[in-house]
Each structure stands twice: as C-alpha cells, then as structure tokens.
PDB file of N, CA and C in Angstrom:
ATOM      1  N   MET A   1     -19.706  -9.377  18.931  1.00 70.00           N
ATOM      2  CA  MET A   1     -19.730  -8.439  17.940  1.00 70.00           C
ATOM      3  C   MET A   1     -18.681  -8.795  16.961  1.00 70.00           C
ATOM      4  N   GLY A   2     -19.035  -8.800  15.568  1.00 82.00           N
ATOM      5  CA  GLY A   2     -18.090  -9.253  14.473  1.00 82.00           C
ATOM      6  C   GLY A   2     -17.209  -8.126  13.924  1.00 82.00           C
ATOM      7  N   LYS A   3     -16.410  -8.513  12.987  1.00 79.00           N
ATOM      8  CA  LYS A   3     -15.479  -7.549  12.354  1.00 79.00           C
ATOM      9  C   LYS A   3     -16.276  -6.423  11.511  1.00 79.00           C
ATOM     10  N   ILE A   4     -17.423  -6.973  10.934  1.00 76.00           N
ATOM     11  CA  ILE A   4     -18.202  -5.980  10.106  1.00 76.00           C
ATOM     12  C   ILE A   4     -18.858  -4.979  11.092  1.00 76.00           C
ATOM     13  N   GLU A   5     -19.420  -5.381  12.179  1.00 82.00           N
ATOM     14  CA  GLU A   5     -19.978  -4.382  13.122  1.00 82.00           C
ATOM     15  C   GLU A   5     -18.971  -3.525  13.750  1.00 82.00           C
ATOM     16  N   ARG A   6     -17.773  -3.934  13.821  1.00 85.00           N
ATOM     17  CA  ARG A   6     -16.748  -3.119  14.503  1.00 85.00           C
ATOM     18  C   ARG A   6     -16.074  -2.304  13.374  1.00 85.00           C
ATOM     19  N   ASN A   7     -16.334  -2.442  12.048  1.00 85.00           N
ATOM     20  CA  ASN A   7     -15.890  -1.731  10.980  1.00 85.00           C
ATOM     21  C   ASN A   7     -14.396  -2.069  10.640  1.00 85.00           C
ATOM     22  N   GLN A   8     -13.983  -3.272  10.987  1.00 84.00           N
ATOM     23  CA  GLN A   8     -12.564  -3.538  10.752  1.00 84.00           C
ATOM     24  C   GLN A   8     -12.318  -3.833   9.375  1.00 84.00           C
ATOM     25  N   LEU A   9     -13.183  -4.110   8.526  1.00 82.00           N
ATOM     26  CA  LEU A   9     -13.076  -4.355   7.145  1.00 82.00           C
ATOM     27  C   LEU A   9     -13.414  -3.220   6.315  1.00 82.00           C
ATOM     28  N   GLY A  10     -13.753  -2.123   6.897  1.00 83.00           N
ATOM     29  CA  GLY A  10     -14.319  -1.067   6.113  1.00 83.00           C
ATOM     30  C   GLY A  10     -13.436  -0.444   5.009  1.00 83.00           C
ATOM     31  N   GLN A  11     -12.080  -0.505   5.133  1.00 86.00           N
ATOM     32  CA  GLN A  11     -11.222  -0.043   4.144  1.00 86.00           C
ATOM     33  C   GLN A  11     -10.595  -1.088   3.352  1.00 86.00           C
ATOM     34  N   SER A  12     -11.065  -2.274   3.334  1.00 85.00           N
ATOM     35  CA  SER A  12     -10.427  -3.441   2.654  1.00 85.00           C
ATOM     36  C   SER A  12     -10.716  -3.576   1.240  1.00 85.00           C
ATOM     37  N   ARG A  13     -11.765  -3.012   0.866  1.00 89.00           N
ATOM     38  CA  ARG A  13     -12.354  -3.106  -0.580  1.00 89.00           C
ATOM     39  C   ARG A  13     -12.783  -4.547  -0.910  1.00 89.00           C
ATOM     40  N   LEU A  14     -13.080  -5.252   0.198  1.00 88.00           N
ATOM     41  CA  LEU A  14     -13.676  -6.581  -0.026  1.00 88.00           C
ATOM     42  C   LEU A  14     -15.139  -6.549   0.216  1.00 88.00           C
ATOM     43  N   SER A  15     -15.861  -7.124  -0.652  1.00 89.00           N
ATOM     44  CA  SER A  15     -17.311  -7.282  -0.522  1.00 89.00           C
ATOM     45  C   SER A  15     -17.645  -8.506   0.430  1.00 89.00           C
ATOM     46  N   LEU A  16     -18.879  -8.516   0.861  1.00 89.00           N
ATOM     47  CA  LEU A  16     -19.338  -9.821   1.516  1.00 89.00           C
ATOM     48  C   LEU A  16     -19.246 -10.949   0.670  1.00 89.00           C
ATOM     49  N   THR A  17     -19.447 -10.875  -0.628  1.00 94.00           N
ATOM     50  CA  THR A  17     -19.417 -11.900  -1.612  1.00 94.00           C
ATOM     51  C   THR A  17     -17.937 -12.354  -1.694  1.00 94.00           C
ATOM     52  N   ASP A  18     -16.985 -11.426  -1.765  1.00 94.00           N
ATOM     53  CA  ASP A  18     -15.556 -11.732  -1.825  1.00 94.00           C
ATOM     54  C   ASP A  18     -15.212 -12.580  -0.559  1.00 94.00           C
ATOM     55  N   LEU A  19     -15.660 -12.137   0.532  1.00 91.00           N
ATOM     56  CA  LEU A  19     -15.294 -12.946   1.752  1.00 91.00           C
ATOM     57  C   LEU A  19     -15.943 -14.393   1.768  1.00 91.00           C
ATOM     58  N   ASP A  20     -17.126 -14.397   1.150  1.00 94.00           N
ATOM     59  CA  ASP A  20     -17.741 -15.798   1.047  1.00 94.00           C
ATOM     60  C   ASP A  20     -16.957 -16.622   0.142  1.00 94.00           C
ATOM     61  N   VAL A  21     -16.366 -16.099  -0.947  1.00 96.00           N
ATOM     62  CA  VAL A  21     -15.591 -16.869  -1.905  1.00 96.00           C
ATOM     63  C   VAL A  21     -14.323 -17.410  -1.225  1.00 96.00           C
ATOM     64  N   VAL A  22     -13.712 -16.449  -0.498  1.00 95.00           N
ATOM     65  CA  VAL A  22     -12.435 -16.812   0.248  1.00 95.00           C
ATOM     66  C   VAL A  22     -12.734 -17.897   1.360  1.00 95.00           C
ATOM     67  N   GLY A  23     -13.808 -17.715   2.015  1.00 95.00           N
ATOM     68  CA  GLY A  23     -14.157 -18.734   2.998  1.00 95.00           C
ATOM     69  C   GLY A  23     -14.468 -20.082   2.392  1.00 95.00           C
ATOM     70  N   ASN A  24     -15.118 -20.160   1.292  1.00 96.00           N
ATOM     71  CA  ASN A  24     -15.438 -21.397   0.608  1.00 96.00           C
ATOM     72  C   ASN A  24     -14.208 -22.052   0.066  1.00 96.00           C
ATOM     73  N   SER A  25     -13.266 -21.215  -0.394  1.00 96.00           N
ATOM     74  CA  SER A  25     -12.031 -21.733  -0.950  1.00 96.00           C
ATOM     75  C   SER A  25     -11.191 -22.447   0.240  1.00 96.00           C
ATOM     76  N   PHE A  26     -11.123 -21.749   1.313  1.00 94.00           N
ATOM     77  CA  PHE A  26     -10.476 -22.200   2.454  1.00 94.00           C
ATOM     78  C   PHE A  26     -11.056 -23.629   2.837  1.00 94.00           C
ATOM     79  N   LEU A  27     -12.451 -23.573   2.900  1.00 94.00           N
ATOM     80  CA  LEU A  27     -13.158 -24.782   3.307  1.00 94.00           C
ATOM     81  C   LEU A  27     -12.742 -25.897   2.212  1.00 94.00           C
ATOM     82  N   GLN A  28     -12.906 -25.759   0.983  1.00 92.00           N
ATOM     83  CA  GLN A  28     -12.506 -26.824   0.062  1.00 92.00           C
ATOM     84  C   GLN A  28     -11.017 -27.206   0.240  1.00 92.00           C
ATOM     85  N   THR A  29     -10.177 -26.310   0.568  1.00 92.00           N
ATOM     86  CA  THR A  29      -8.685 -26.732   0.756  1.00 92.00           C
ATOM     87  C   THR A  29      -8.629 -27.664   1.911  1.00 92.00           C
ATOM     88  N   LEU A  30      -9.198 -27.289   2.990  1.00 89.00           N
ATOM     89  CA  LEU A  30      -9.096 -28.095   4.223  1.00 89.00           C
ATOM     90  C   LEU A  30      -9.748 -29.510   4.030  1.00 89.00           C
ATOM     91  N   ILE A  31     -10.961 -29.571   3.255  1.00 87.00           N
ATOM     92  CA  ILE A  31     -11.511 -30.816   2.948  1.00 87.00           C
ATOM     93  C   ILE A  31     -10.635 -31.658   2.155  1.00 87.00           C
ATOM     94  N   GLY A  32      -9.975 -31.023   1.062  1.00 85.00           N
ATOM     95  CA  GLY A  32      -9.125 -31.776   0.190  1.00 85.00           C
ATOM     96  C   GLY A  32      -7.822 -32.216   0.912  1.00 85.00           C
ATOM     97  N   ARG A  33      -7.345 -31.468   1.939  1.00 85.00           N
ATOM     98  CA  ARG A  33      -6.193 -31.944   2.595  1.00 85.00           C
ATOM     99  C   ARG A  33      -6.369 -33.256   3.309  1.00 85.00           C
ATOM    100  N   ASP A  34      -7.507 -33.428   3.848  1.00 80.00           N
ATOM    101  CA  ASP A  34      -7.725 -34.515   4.585  1.00 80.00           C
ATOM    102  C   ASP A  34      -8.332 -35.809   3.854  1.00 80.00           C
ATOM    103  N   HIS A  35      -8.412 -35.610   2.518  1.00 75.00           N
ATOM    104  CA  HIS A  35      -8.886 -36.594   1.667  1.00 75.00           C
ATOM    105  C   HIS A  35      -7.913 -37.657   1.455  1.00 75.00           C
ATOM    106  N   HIS A  36      -8.302 -38.950   1.709  1.00 77.00           N
ATOM    107  CA  HIS A  36      -7.313 -40.010   1.505  1.00 77.00           C
ATOM    108  C   HIS A  36      -7.530 -40.750   0.306  1.00 77.00           C
ATOM    109  N   ARG A  37      -6.408 -40.936  -0.491  1.00 75.00           N
ATOM    110  CA  ARG A  37      -6.510 -41.544  -1.754  1.00 75.00           C
ATOM    111  C   ARG A  37      -6.574 -42.989  -1.681  1.00 75.00           C
ATOM    112  N   ILE A  38      -7.545 -43.681  -2.421  1.00 75.00           N
ATOM    113  CA  ILE A  38      -7.642 -45.134  -2.329  1.00 75.00           C
ATOM    114  C   ILE A  38      -6.436 -45.820  -3.058  1.00 75.00           C
ATOM    115  N   GLU A  39      -6.109 -46.986  -2.540  1.00 71.00           N
ATOM    116  CA  GLU A  39      -5.078 -47.758  -3.194  1.00 71.00           C
ATOM    117  C   GLU A  39      -5.580 -48.565  -4.332  1.00 71.00           C
ATOM    118  N   TYR A  40      -4.793 -48.472  -5.342  1.00 71.00           N
ATOM    119  CA  TYR A  40      -5.175 -49.182  -6.575  1.00 71.00           C
ATOM    120  C   TYR A  40      -4.355 -50.540  -6.548  1.00 71.00           C
ATOM    121  N   PRO A  41      -4.887 -51.549  -7.248  1.00 67.00           N
ATOM    122  CA  PRO A  41      -4.203 -52.900  -7.098  1.00 67.00           C
ATOM    123  C   PRO A  41      -2.867 -52.737  -7.591  1.00 67.00           C
ATOM    124  N   ASP A  42      -2.476 -52.120  -8.723  1.00 67.00           N
ATOM    125  CA  ASP A  42      -1.174 -52.009  -9.173  1.00 67.00           C
ATOM    126  C   ASP A  42      -0.223 -51.409  -8.175  1.00 67.00           C
ATOM    127  N   GLU A  43      -0.623 -50.329  -7.506  1.00 61.00           N
ATOM    128  CA  GLU A  43       0.203 -49.762  -6.434  1.00 61.00           C
ATOM    129  C   GLU A  43       0.418 -50.669  -5.298  1.00 61.00           C
ATOM    130  N   GLN A  44      -0.648 -51.400  -4.990  1.00 57.00           N
ATOM    131  CA  GLN A  44      -0.551 -52.238  -3.808  1.00 57.00           C
ATOM    132  C   GLN A  44       0.412 -53.314  -4.031  1.00 57.00           C
ATOM    133  N   SER A  45       0.428 -53.913  -5.326  1.00 70.00           N
ATOM    134  CA  SER A  45       1.309 -54.997  -5.709  1.00 70.00           C
ATOM    135  C   SER A  45       2.809 -54.483  -5.702  1.00 70.00           C
ATOM    136  N   GLN A  46       2.919 -53.247  -6.139  1.00 71.00           N
ATOM    137  CA  GLN A  46       4.343 -52.691  -6.107  1.00 71.00           C
ATOM    138  C   GLN A  46       4.906 -52.565  -4.720  1.00 71.00           C
ATOM    139  N   GLU A  47       3.918 -52.092  -3.853  1.00 75.00           N
ATOM    140  CA  GLU A  47       4.461 -51.935  -2.371  1.00 75.00           C
ATOM    141  C   GLU A  47       4.803 -53.353  -1.777  1.00 75.00           C
ATOM    142  N   GLU A  48       3.917 -54.275  -2.181  1.00 78.00           N
ATOM    143  CA  GLU A  48       4.104 -55.667  -1.561  1.00 78.00           C
ATOM    144  C   GLU A  48       5.458 -56.201  -2.218  1.00 78.00           C
ATOM    145  N   ALA A  49       5.777 -56.028  -3.477  1.00 78.00           N
ATOM    146  CA  ALA A  49       7.058 -56.471  -4.036  1.00 78.00           C
ATOM    147  C   ALA A  49       8.159 -55.742  -3.426  1.00 78.00           C
ATOM    148  N   ALA A  50       8.028 -54.485  -3.190  1.00 81.00           N
ATOM    149  CA  ALA A  50       9.234 -53.689  -2.452  1.00 81.00           C
ATOM    150  C   ALA A  50       9.371 -54.319  -1.107  1.00 81.00           C
ATOM    151  N   GLN A  51       8.378 -54.594  -0.453  1.00 82.00           N
ATOM    152  CA  GLN A  51       8.499 -55.162   1.003  1.00 82.00           C
ATOM    153  C   GLN A  51       9.097 -56.493   0.923  1.00 82.00           C
ATOM    154  N   ALA A  52       8.651 -57.331  -0.020  1.00 79.00           N
ATOM    155  CA  ALA A  52       9.336 -58.706  -0.192  1.00 79.00           C
ATOM    156  C   ALA A  52      10.823 -58.558  -0.430  1.00 79.00           C
ATOM    157  N   ALA A  53      11.200 -57.714  -1.375  1.00 81.00           N
ATOM    158  CA  ALA A  53      12.512 -57.531  -1.606  1.00 81.00           C
ATOM    159  C   ALA A  53      13.341 -56.997  -0.493  1.00 81.00           C
ATOM    160  N   ALA A  54      12.764 -56.081   0.347  1.00 82.00           N
ATOM    161  CA  ALA A  54      13.432 -55.611   1.533  1.00 82.00           C
ATOM    162  C   ALA A  54      13.804 -56.736   2.471  1.00 82.00           C
ATOM    163  N   LEU A  55      12.717 -57.560   2.608  1.00 80.00           N
ATOM    164  CA  LEU A  55      12.855 -58.766   3.549  1.00 80.00           C
ATOM    165  C   LEU A  55      13.840 -59.736   3.055  1.00 80.00           C
ATOM    166  N   LYS A  56      13.728 -60.007   1.804  1.00 78.00           N
ATOM    167  CA  LYS A  56      14.864 -60.894   1.223  1.00 78.00           C
ATOM    168  C   LYS A  56      16.204 -60.380   1.305  1.00 78.00           C
ATOM    169  N   ASN A  57      16.466 -59.104   1.169  1.00 77.00           N
ATOM    170  CA  ASN A  57      17.822 -58.577   1.362  1.00 77.00           C
ATOM    171  C   ASN A  57      18.210 -58.469   2.818  1.00 77.00           C
ATOM    172  N   ASN A  58      17.261 -58.511   3.713  1.00 73.00           N
ATOM    173  CA  ASN A  58      17.763 -58.341   5.179  1.00 73.00           C
ATOM    174  C   ASN A  58      17.824 -59.800   5.844  1.00 73.00           C
ATOM    175  N   LYS A  59      17.542 -60.766   5.069  1.00 57.00           N
ATOM    176  CA  LYS A  59      17.558 -62.178   5.690  1.00 57.00           C
ATOM    177  C   LYS A  59      19.083 -62.549   5.994  1.00 57.00           C
ATOM    178  N   PRO A  60      19.348 -63.145   7.100  1.00 52.00           N
ATOM    179  CA  PRO A  60      20.703 -63.566   7.309  1.00 52.00           C
ATOM    180  C   PRO A  60      21.065 -64.732   6.420  1.00 52.00           C
ATOM    181  N   GLN A  61      22.281 -64.724   5.939  1.00 45.00           N
ATOM    182  CA  GLN A  61      22.802 -65.691   5.089  1.00 45.00           C
ATOM    183  C   GLN A  61      23.203 -66.951   5.894  1.00 45.00           C
ATOM    184  N   PRO A  62      22.771 -68.216   5.451  1.00 47.00           N
ATOM    185  CA  PRO A  62      23.235 -69.413   6.162  1.00 47.00           C
ATOM    186  C   PRO A  62      24.687 -69.781   6.097  1.00 47.00           C
TER     187      PRO A  62
END
C-alpha cells in the first residue's frame, strides 16, 4: 500500500504532477552525478607535464 492510498500526502498540497516533476528532477540529478567528463587533449597534456615535473623534482641528485 502506497503513501497515496494511506492518505499520507493528503494535506501536502502537492499534486501527482508535482510529485512526478520532483521525481524526474531527482533522477536527472543522480544521472548527472555519475556522468564522467571526457578528457580533452589539452587537459591531458597539462596533467602529463605536471607528472613529469613532479618526477623531475623527486629524482635524487647525483
């Protein structure tokens, strides 16, 4: 038995359409949260340059 059948939302002033909009909004938020951004070549080269600099700075001096 759901909340509507138990009249739990009877005094909330929300319509079924409102509840549908809220549900869809939550769904889109959850989908967007797990969306992974692609790496662009410029970003990738910056990361590689940063890693190379870090390795260079951590090398033992002869």
